[in-house]
Every structure is written in structure tokens, then in C-alpha cells.
Short mmCIF file of C-alpha atoms and ligand atoms in Angstrom, two decimals:
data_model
loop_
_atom_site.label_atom_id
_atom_site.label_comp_id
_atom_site.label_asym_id
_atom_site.label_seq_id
_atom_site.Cartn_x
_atom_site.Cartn_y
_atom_site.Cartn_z
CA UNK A 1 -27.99 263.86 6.72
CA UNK A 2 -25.44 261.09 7.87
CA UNK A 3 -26.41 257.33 6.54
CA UNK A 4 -24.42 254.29 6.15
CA UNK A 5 -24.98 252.56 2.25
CA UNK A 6 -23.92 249.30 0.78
CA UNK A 7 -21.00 250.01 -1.30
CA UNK A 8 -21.50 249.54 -4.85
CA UNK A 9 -18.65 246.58 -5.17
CA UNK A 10 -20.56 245.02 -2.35
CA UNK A 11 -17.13 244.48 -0.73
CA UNK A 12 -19.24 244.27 3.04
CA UNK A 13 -18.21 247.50 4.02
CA UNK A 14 -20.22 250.30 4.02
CA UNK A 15 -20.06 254.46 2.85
CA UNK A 16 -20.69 256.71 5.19
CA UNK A 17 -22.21 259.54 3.37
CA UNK A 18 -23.50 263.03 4.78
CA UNK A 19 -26.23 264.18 1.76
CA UNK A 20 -28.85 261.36 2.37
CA UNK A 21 -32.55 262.10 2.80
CA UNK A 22 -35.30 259.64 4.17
CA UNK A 23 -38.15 258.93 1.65
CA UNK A 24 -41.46 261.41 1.72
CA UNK A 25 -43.78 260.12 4.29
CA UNK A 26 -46.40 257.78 2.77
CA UNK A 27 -50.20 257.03 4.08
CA UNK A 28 -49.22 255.17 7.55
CA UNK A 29 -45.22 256.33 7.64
CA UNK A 30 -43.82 257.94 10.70
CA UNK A 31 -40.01 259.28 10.65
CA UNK A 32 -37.71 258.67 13.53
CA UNK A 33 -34.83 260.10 15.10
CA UNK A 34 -32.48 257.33 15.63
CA UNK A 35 -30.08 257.31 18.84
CA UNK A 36 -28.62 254.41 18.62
CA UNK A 37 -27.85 251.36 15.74
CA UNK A 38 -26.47 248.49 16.49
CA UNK A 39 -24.25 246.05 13.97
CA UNK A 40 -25.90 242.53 13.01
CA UNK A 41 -23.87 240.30 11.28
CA UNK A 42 -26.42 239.97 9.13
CA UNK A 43 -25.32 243.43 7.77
CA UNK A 44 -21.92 242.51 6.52
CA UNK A 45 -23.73 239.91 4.15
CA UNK A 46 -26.06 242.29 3.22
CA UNK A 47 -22.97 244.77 2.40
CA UNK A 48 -20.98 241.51 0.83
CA UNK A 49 -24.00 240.92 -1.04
CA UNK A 50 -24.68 237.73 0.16
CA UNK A 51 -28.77 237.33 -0.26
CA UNK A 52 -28.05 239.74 -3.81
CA UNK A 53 -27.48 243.30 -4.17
CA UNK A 54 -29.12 245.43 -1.67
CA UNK A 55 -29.02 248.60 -3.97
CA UNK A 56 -31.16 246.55 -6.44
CA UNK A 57 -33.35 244.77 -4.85
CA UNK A 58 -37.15 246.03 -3.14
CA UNK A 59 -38.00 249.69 -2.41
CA UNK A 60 -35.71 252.32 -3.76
CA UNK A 61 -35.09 255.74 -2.54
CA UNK A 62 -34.09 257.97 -5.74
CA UNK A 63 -30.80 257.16 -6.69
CA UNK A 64 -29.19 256.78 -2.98
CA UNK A 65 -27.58 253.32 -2.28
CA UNK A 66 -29.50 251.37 0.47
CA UNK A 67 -29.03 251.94 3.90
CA UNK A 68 -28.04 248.93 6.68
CA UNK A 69 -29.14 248.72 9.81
CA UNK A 70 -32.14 246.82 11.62
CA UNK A 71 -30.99 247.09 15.03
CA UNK A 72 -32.27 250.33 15.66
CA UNK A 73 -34.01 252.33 18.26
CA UNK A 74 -35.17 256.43 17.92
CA UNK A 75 -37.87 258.97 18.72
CA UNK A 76 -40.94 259.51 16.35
CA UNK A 77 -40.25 262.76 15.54
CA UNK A 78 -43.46 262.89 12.53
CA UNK A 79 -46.53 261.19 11.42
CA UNK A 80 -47.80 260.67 7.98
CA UNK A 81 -51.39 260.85 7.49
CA UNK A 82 -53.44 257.67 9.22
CA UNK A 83 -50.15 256.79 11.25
CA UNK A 84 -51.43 258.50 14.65
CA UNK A 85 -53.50 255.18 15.08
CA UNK A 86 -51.07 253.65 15.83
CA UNK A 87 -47.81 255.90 17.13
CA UNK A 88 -47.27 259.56 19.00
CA UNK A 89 -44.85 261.80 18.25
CA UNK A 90 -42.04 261.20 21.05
CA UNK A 91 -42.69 257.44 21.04
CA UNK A 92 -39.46 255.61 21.46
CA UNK A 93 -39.56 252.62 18.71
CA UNK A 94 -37.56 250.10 17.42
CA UNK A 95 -36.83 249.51 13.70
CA UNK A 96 -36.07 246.06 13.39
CA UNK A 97 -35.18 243.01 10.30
CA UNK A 98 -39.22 242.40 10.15
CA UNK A 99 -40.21 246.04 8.64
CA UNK A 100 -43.68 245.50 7.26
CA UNK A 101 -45.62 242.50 6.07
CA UNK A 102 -48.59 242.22 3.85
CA UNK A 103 -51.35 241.88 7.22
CA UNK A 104 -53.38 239.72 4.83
CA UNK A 105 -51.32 236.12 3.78
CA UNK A 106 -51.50 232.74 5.24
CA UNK A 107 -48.47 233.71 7.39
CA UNK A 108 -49.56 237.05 8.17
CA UNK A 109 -52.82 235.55 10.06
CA UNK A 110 -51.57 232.83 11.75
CA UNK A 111 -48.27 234.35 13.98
CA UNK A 112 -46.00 234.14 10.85
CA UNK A 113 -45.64 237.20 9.52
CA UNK A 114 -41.52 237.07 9.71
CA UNK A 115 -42.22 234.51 6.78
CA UNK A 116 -44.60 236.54 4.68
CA UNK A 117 -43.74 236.66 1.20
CA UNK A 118 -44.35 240.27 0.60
CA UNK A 119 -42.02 241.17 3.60
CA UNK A 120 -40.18 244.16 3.67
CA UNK A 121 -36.24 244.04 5.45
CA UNK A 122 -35.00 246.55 6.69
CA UNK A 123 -31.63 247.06 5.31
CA UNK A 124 -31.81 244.89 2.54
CA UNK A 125 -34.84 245.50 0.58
CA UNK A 126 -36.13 248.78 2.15
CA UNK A 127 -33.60 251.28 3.66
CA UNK A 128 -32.64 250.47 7.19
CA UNK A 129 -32.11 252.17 10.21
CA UNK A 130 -28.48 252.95 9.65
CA UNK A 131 -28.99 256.80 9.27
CA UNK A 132 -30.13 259.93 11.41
CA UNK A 133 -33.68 259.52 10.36
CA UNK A 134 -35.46 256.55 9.18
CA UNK A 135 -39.16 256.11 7.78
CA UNK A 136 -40.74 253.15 9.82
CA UNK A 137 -44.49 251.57 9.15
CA UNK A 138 -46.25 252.84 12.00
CA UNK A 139 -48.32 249.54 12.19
CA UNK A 140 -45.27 247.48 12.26
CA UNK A 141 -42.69 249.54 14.61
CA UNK A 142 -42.87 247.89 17.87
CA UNK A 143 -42.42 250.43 20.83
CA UNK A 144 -39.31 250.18 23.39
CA UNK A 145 -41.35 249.84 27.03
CA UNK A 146 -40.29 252.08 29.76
CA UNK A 147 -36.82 251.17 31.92
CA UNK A 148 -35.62 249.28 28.81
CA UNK A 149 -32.36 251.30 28.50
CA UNK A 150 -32.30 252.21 25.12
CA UNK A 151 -28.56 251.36 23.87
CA UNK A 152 -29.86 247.70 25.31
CA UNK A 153 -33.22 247.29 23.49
CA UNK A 154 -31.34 247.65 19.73
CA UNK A 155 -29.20 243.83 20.76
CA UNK A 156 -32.88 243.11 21.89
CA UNK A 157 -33.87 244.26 18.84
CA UNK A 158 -32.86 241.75 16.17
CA UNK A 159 -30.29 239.18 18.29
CA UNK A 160 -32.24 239.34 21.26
CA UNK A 161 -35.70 238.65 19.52
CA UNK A 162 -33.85 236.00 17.16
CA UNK A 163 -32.54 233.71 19.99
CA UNK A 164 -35.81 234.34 22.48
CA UNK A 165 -37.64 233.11 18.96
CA UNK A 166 -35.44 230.03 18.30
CA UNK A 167 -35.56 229.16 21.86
CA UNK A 168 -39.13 228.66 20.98
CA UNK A 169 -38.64 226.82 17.92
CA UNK A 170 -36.59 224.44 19.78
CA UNK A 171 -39.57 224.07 22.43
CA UNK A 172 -36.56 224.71 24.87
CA UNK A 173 -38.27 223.08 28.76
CA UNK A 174 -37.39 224.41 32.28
CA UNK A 175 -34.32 222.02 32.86
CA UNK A 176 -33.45 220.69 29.46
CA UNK A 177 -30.06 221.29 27.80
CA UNK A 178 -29.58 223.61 25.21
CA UNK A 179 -26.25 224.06 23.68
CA UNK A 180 -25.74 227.32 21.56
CA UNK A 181 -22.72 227.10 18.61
CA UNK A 182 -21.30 230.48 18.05
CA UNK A 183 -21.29 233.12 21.23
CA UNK A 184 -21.43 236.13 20.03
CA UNK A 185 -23.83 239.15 19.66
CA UNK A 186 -26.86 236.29 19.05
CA UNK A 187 -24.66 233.45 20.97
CA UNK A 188 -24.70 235.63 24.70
CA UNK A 189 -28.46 236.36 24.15
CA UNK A 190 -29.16 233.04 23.39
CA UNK A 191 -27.66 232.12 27.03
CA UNK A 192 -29.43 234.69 28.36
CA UNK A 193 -32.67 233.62 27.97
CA UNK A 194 -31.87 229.70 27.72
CA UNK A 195 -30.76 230.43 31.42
CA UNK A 196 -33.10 233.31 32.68
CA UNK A 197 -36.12 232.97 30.92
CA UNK A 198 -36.65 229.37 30.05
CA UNK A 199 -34.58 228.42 32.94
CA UNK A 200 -32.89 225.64 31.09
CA UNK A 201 -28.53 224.70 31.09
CA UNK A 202 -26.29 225.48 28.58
CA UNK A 203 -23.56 224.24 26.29
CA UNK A 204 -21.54 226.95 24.39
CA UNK A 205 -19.14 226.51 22.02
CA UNK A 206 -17.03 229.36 20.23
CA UNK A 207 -13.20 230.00 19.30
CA UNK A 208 -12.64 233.62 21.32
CA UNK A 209 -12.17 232.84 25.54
CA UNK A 210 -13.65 236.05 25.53
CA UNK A 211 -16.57 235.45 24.09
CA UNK A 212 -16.52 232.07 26.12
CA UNK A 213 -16.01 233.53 29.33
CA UNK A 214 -18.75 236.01 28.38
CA UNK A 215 -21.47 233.11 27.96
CA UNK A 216 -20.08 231.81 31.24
CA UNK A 217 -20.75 234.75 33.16
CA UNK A 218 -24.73 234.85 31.57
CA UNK A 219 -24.82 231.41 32.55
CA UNK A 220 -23.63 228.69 30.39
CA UNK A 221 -22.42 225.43 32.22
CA UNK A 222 -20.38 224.11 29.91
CA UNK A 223 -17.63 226.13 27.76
CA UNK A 224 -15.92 224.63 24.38
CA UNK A 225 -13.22 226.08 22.65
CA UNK A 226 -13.48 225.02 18.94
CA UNK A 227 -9.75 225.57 18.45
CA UNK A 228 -8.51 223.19 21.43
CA UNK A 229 -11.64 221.04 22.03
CA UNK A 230 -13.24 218.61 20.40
CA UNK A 231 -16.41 220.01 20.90
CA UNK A 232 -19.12 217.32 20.12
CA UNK A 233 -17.45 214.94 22.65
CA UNK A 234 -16.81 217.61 25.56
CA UNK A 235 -20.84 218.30 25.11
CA UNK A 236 -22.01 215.10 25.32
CA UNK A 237 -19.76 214.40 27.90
CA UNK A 238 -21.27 217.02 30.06
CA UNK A 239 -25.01 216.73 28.89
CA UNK A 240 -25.72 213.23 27.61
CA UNK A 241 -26.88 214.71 24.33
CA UNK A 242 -28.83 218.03 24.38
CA UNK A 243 -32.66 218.63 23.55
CA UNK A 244 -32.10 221.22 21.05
CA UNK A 245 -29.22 222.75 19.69
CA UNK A 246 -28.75 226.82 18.79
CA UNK A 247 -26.89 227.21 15.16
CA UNK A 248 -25.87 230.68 15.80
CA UNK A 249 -21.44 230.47 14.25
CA UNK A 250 -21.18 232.01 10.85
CA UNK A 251 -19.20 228.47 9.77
CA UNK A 252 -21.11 225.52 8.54
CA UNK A 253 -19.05 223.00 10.44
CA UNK A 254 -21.02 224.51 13.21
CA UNK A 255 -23.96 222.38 11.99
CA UNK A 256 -22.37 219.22 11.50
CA UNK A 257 -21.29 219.55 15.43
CA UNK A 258 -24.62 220.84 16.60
CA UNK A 259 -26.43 217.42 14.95
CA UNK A 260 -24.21 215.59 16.56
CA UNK A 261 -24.72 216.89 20.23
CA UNK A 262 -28.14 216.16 19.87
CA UNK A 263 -29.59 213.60 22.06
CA UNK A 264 -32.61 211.29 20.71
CA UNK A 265 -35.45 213.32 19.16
CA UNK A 266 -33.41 216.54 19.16
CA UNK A 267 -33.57 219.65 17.46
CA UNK A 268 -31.50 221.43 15.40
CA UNK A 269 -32.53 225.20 15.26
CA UNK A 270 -30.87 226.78 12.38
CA UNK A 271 -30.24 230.76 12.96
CA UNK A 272 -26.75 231.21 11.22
CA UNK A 273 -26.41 232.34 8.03
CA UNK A 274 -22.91 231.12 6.49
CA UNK A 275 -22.82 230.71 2.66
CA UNK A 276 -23.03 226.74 1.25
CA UNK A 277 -25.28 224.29 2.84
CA UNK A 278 -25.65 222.23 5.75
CA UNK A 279 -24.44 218.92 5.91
CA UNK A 280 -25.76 216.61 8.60
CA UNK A 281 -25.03 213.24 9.68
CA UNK A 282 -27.50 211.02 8.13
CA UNK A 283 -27.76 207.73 10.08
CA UNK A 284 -27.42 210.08 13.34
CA UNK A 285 -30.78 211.89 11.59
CA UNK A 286 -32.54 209.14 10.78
CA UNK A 287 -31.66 206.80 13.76
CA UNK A 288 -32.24 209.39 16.72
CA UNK A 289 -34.88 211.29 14.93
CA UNK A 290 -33.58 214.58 14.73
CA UNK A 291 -35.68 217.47 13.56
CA UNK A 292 -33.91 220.37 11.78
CA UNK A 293 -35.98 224.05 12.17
CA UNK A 294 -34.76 227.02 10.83
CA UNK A 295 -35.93 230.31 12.47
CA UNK A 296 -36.55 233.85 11.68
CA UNK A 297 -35.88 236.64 13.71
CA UNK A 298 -39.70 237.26 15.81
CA UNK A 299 -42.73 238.88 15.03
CA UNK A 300 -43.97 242.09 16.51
CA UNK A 301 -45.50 239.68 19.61
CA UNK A 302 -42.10 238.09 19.80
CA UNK A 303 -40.46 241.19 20.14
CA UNK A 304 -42.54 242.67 22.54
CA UNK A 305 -42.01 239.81 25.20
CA UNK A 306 -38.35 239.87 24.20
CA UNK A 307 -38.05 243.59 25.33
CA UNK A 308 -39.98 243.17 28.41
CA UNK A 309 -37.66 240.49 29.97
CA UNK A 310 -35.08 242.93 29.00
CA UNK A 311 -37.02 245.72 30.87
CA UNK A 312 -37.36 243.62 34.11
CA UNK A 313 -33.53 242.87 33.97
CA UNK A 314 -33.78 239.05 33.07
CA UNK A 315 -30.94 239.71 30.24
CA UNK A 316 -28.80 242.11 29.61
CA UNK A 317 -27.14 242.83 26.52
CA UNK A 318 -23.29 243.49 26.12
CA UNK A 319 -23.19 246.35 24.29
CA UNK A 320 -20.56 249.35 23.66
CA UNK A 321 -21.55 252.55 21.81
CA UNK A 322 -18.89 253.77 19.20
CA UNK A 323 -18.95 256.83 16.66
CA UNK A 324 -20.51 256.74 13.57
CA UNK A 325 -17.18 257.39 11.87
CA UNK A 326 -15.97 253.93 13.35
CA UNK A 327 -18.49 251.95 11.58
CA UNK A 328 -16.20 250.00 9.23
CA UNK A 329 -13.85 249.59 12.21
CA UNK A 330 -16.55 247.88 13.95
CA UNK A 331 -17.61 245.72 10.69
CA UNK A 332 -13.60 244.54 10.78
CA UNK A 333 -14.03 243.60 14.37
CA UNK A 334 -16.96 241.72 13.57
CA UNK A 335 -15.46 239.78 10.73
CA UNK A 336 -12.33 239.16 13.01
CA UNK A 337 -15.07 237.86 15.94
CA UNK A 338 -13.75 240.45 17.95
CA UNK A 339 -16.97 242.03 19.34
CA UNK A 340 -18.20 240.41 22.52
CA UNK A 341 -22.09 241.32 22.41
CA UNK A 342 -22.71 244.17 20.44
CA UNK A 343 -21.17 247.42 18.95
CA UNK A 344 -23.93 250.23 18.40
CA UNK A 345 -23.77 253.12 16.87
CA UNK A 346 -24.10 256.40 19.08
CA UNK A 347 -26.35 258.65 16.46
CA UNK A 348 -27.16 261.38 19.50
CA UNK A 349 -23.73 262.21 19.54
CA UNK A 350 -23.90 263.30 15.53
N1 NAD B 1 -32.09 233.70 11.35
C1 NAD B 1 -32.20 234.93 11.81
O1 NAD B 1 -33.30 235.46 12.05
C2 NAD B 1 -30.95 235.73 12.11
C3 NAD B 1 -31.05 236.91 12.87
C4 NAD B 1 -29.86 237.60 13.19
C5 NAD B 1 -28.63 237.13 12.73
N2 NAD B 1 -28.61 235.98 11.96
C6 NAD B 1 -27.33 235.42 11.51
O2 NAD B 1 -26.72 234.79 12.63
C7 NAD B 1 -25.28 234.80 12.47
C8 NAD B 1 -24.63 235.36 13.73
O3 NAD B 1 -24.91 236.72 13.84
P1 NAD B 1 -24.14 237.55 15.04
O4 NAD B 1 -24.51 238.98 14.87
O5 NAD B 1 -24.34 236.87 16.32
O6 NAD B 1 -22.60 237.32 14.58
P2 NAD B 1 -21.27 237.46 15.46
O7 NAD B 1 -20.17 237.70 14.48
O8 NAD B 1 -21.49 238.39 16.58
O9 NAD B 1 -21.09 236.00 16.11
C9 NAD B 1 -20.78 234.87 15.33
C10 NAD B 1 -19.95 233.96 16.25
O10 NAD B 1 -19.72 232.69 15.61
C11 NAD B 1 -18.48 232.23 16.13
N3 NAD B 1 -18.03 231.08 15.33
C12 NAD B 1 -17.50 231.08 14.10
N4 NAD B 1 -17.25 229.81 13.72
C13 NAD B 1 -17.67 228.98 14.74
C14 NAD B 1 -17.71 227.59 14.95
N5 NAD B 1 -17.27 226.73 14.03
N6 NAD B 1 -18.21 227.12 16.12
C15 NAD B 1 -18.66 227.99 17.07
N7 NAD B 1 -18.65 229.32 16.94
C16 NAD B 1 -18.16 229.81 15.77
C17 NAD B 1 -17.60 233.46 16.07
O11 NAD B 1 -16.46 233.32 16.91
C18 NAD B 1 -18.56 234.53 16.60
O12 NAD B 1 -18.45 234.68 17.98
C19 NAD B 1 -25.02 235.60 11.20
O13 NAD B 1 -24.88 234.73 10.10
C20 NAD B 1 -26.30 236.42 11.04
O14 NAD B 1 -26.56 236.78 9.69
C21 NAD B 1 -29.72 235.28 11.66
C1 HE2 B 2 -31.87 236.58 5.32
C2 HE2 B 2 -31.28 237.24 6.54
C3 HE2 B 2 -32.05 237.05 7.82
C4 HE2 B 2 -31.36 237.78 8.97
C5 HE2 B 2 -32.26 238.42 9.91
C6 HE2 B 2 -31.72 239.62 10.66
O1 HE2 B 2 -30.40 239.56 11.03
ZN1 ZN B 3 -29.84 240.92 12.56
ZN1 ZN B 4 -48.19 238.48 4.46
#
């Protein structure tokens, strides 16, 4: 069976490999048939080993390398015993970042689970989704609702659920201004639902017109172009300061410029996950009373409102399906911020 596994060098490319098996179904596992994976930029640091090793950290499957991928979506094709409780066979579910939590914790109880200190991730420390078949938590795979086309639901799946989550965090208001650093697969979503969900304006701010003119077209107002703008003054410009700003750029200097488009008791929702650490303009914190969150993908609630407004057409991910064999193409496009929305991963074709 076809999977793709963090390279032993961690060098954030992957092997694709054609002798992999999924685990032996435990008490409350169900395997799925994936059709389609999409790439997170999340899994080139898992690959480059940014968070630590993937092949040695959490659940292991013999001696085969972990597998990426938590953008996925696929037909449960078996149930272990005590998972029929939850899922059917033919079920079309999602396997997402968020694999399983403990049910029990502080966080698990109170609409936290994403948080929960037990957590499996998929992809990083249990195998991901990244592969013909996958063994999901029946309890924890949240099902793709009907007319949600399914290529669509795996953006939906992890970027999607992210920015509808941060959005959240940022207690984003009908009519407030949101601006949103970094337009790509997370950075189009994020206008997506800033502008069709919470009916608010947008700011975006990226280096690639493409990308640009793709966050226009979902409904940003205002466009800035890193390389030729100076972006905190074009934004402020435009806004007056925005209520909450989206940290979604793999660059830390994306914070620095998201702090300072804030407007008086802003917020700073951090998403991105470059390496180093953020560093903020003090006085600007202290004087206007920022608030810096950092956010989470969603829980299985979050993710289940995130695919229904992608069911009744209120966004609509950019997405392209490529070959399986094109992976590490597609994780060179990434790194080069060449991918407007998403590349997925066309597993029905296999
Ligand atoms: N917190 C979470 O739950 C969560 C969930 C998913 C992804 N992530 C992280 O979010 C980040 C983005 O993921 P993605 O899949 O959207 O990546 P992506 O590669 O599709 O998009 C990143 C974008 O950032 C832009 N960018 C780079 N430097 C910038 C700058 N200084 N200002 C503005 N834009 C800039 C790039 O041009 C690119 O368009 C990654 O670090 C990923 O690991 C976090
Ligand atoms: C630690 C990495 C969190 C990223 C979530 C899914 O992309
Ligand atoms: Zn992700
Ligand atoms: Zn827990």
C-alpha cells in the first residue's frame, strides 16, 4: 500500500513508499479509504522536523516511518469492535490535526480538547492520513455532510477549521476589520469566512499578486504587497487600526506588522508556526492594550460548523488535485509560496 513517511534526515520532504500497512484495528478503530489529502504547511515542519522527529515521537506502527497528512477525507471501509456507535461503513469522514483526545481532562470537558495534553496528531505523533488507508478513532472522526464536495472539505479540514477557529479567538464582529498576514492555503480561508461568515472587512497582506489577487476575489478590501509596500502604514491607512489581526505567514516579521496594525484593545491571533519567537512592540502592547491569543486548529464542534458553511457554499476552497507521485513537487511549491489555496492529493486515482 502507497504512504507518504518523514524521511529519516528530516530534510521536509517526504518517501513515497508502496509496502506500508495501517495498524490492526483496536477497540473503537475504523479504517478508511482515503480519496483525497491535502498538503498543510504544517507538514513540511513536521517532515523538517520542526516540533522533533516524527518517526520518534507518540504511537508507532512496527518499524514504518510516520506517515503526514491531516487534511484528509475517505470512506469507512471497516469497523473495529465498539466503533459502530459511532460510524457506518461507507461514511465519508475526515481525518484531521486533532486525532483523538483523552474525553476526560480539564480541556477535554470544557470545548478544549485541541489543547488536551494526551492529544494524539495526526501526522506527527500518530500516522496521518497521507496513505491509501488510514486507522481513524471512530469517536473523534468528524463526518463530511452531504453536498460538501469532497476535494473541498480536506482545505476545510485543517486550514478551513483553523481560520473559522481563530476568527473566533479574535471575537471577529459583523463590520469590524480583520486583517490576515500571510494568504495562502490558511490566508484565503481566513478571508473567506472573515467576509462570508462573520461578515466583517479585510486587510491582507502577502508577497505573491497571486495569492493577493486571490484574497481579493474572496473578498479582502485592502491588498499589501510585503515586497513593495510598507504594509503596517497602507493598513492603517485604510482601516484606522484593525480589531484583530490573523498571524497566518510562515515569517516572524509577520508578527511584528500584525501588532502594529492593531487598533486600541486589539488582538493578535497567533496561527503561524515559523521557528524563533515573536517579538512585539512593547509600548504599542502596553499603551493600546493589545491581547496576543494563539489558536489551535478546532475541535470536532468547530469543524462541524466549518464544513457546513462550506456545504451551503459560503466559502470555497482553492484547491487542485495532483498525483501522488508529485507530492514532493507540491512540498517545493509550497516552500517557494507557490500554491494559491491548496494542492491535494488525488488517492482514487492510485
Ligand atoms: N495553529 C494552527 O492550528 C495551525 C493550523 C494549520 C497551519 N498552521 C501553520 O500556519 C502556517 C501557514 O500554513 P499554510 O498551509 O497556510 O501555509 P502556506 O505556505 O500555504 O501560506 C503561507 C503564506 O505566508 C506568506 N508569507 C510569508 N512571509 C510573509 C510575510 N512576512 N507577510 C505576509 N505573508 C507572508 C507566504 O507567501 C504564503 O502565502 C504554517 O506555519 C502552518 O504550520 C497552524
Ligand atoms: C504544532 C502544529 C500545529 C499545526 C496544526 C495543523 O496544521
Ligand atoms: Zn494543518
Ligand atoms: Zn484530554
Amino acid at each position: 500500500m502507497k504512504a507518504a513517511v518523514v524521511r529519516s534526515k528530516n530534510d521536509g520532504y517526504v518517501d513515497l513508499i508502496d509496502d506500508w500497512q495501517p495498524r490492526a484495528l483496536g477497540f473503537g478503530d475504523a479504517l478508511v479509504d482515503l480519496e483525497y489529502v491535502g498538503l498543510c504547511h504544517t507538514d513540511l515542519h513536521c517532515a523538517a522536523g520542526d516540533f522533533g522527529d516524527p518517526n520518534t515521537l507518540g504511537q508507532r506502527n512496527g518499524n514504518f516511518r510516520r506517515v503526514i497528512g491531516h487534511e484528509g477525507v475517505g470512506i469507512v471501509s471497516k469497523l473495529g469492535e465498539g466503533a459502530d456507535q459511532y460510524l457506518k461503513i461507507g461514511d465519508r469522514v475526515s481525518i484531521a490535526w486533532f486525532y483523538s483526545g483523552c474525553g476526560v481532562c480539564d480541556y477535554c470537558v470544557t470545548g478544549n480538547e485541541t489543547f488536551c495534553r494526551k492529544a494524539l496528531n495526526s501526522g506527527y505523533t500518530i500516522d496521518g492520513a497521507m496513505s491509501q488507508q488510514a486507522v481513524v478513532d471512530a469517536k473523534y472522526a468528524v463526518k463530511v455532510p452531504e453536498g460538501l464536495d469532497p476535494v473541498e472539505a480536506t482545505s476545510i479540514t485543517c486550514a478551513g477549521v483553523t481560520m473559522y477557529k481563530a476568527l473566533k479567538v479574535g471575537e471577529t464582529k459583523p463590520g469590524q476589520w480583520v486583517s490576515v498576514h500571510g494568504a495562502g492555503g490558511l490566508g484565503n480561508l481566513a478571508v473567506q469566512y472573515a467576509h462570508n461568515v462573520f461578515n466583517a472587512h479585510v486587510a491582507v497582506a502577502d508577497g505573491n499578486p497571486d495569492k493577493l489577487a486571490a484574497a481579493k476575489a474572496a473578498g479582502a478590501e485592502v491588498l499589501a504587497n510585503y515586497h513593495t509596500d510598507d504594509v503596517v502604514a497602507k493598513i492603517n491607512e485604510a482601516t484606522g487600526g484593525v480589531h484583530n489581526a490573523q498571524v497566518t505567514a510562515v515569517n516572524d516579521a509577520a508578527f511584528s506588522q500584525a501588532v502594529n496594525v492593531l487598533r486600541t484593545k486589539g488582538k493578535l491571533v497567533a496561527v503561524a508556526l515559523p521557528q524563533g519567537d515573536m517579538s512585539l512592540n512593547i509600548a504599542k502592547t502596553v499603551l493600546d492594550g493589545i491581547e496576543v491569543r494563539g489558536s489551535l486548529v478546532g475541535t470536532r464542534e468547530d469543524l462541524k460548523e466549518a464544513f457546513q458553511f462550506g456545504a451551503e457554499g459560503k466559502v470555497k476552497p482553492i484547491v487542485e488535485t495532483i498525483d501522488f507521485a508529485d507530492l514532493n513537487d507540491a512540498i517545493d511549491d509550497m516552500k517557494n509560496s507557490k500554491i494559491t489555496g491548496r494542492k491535494v492529493v488525488d488517492f482514487t486515482k492510485l
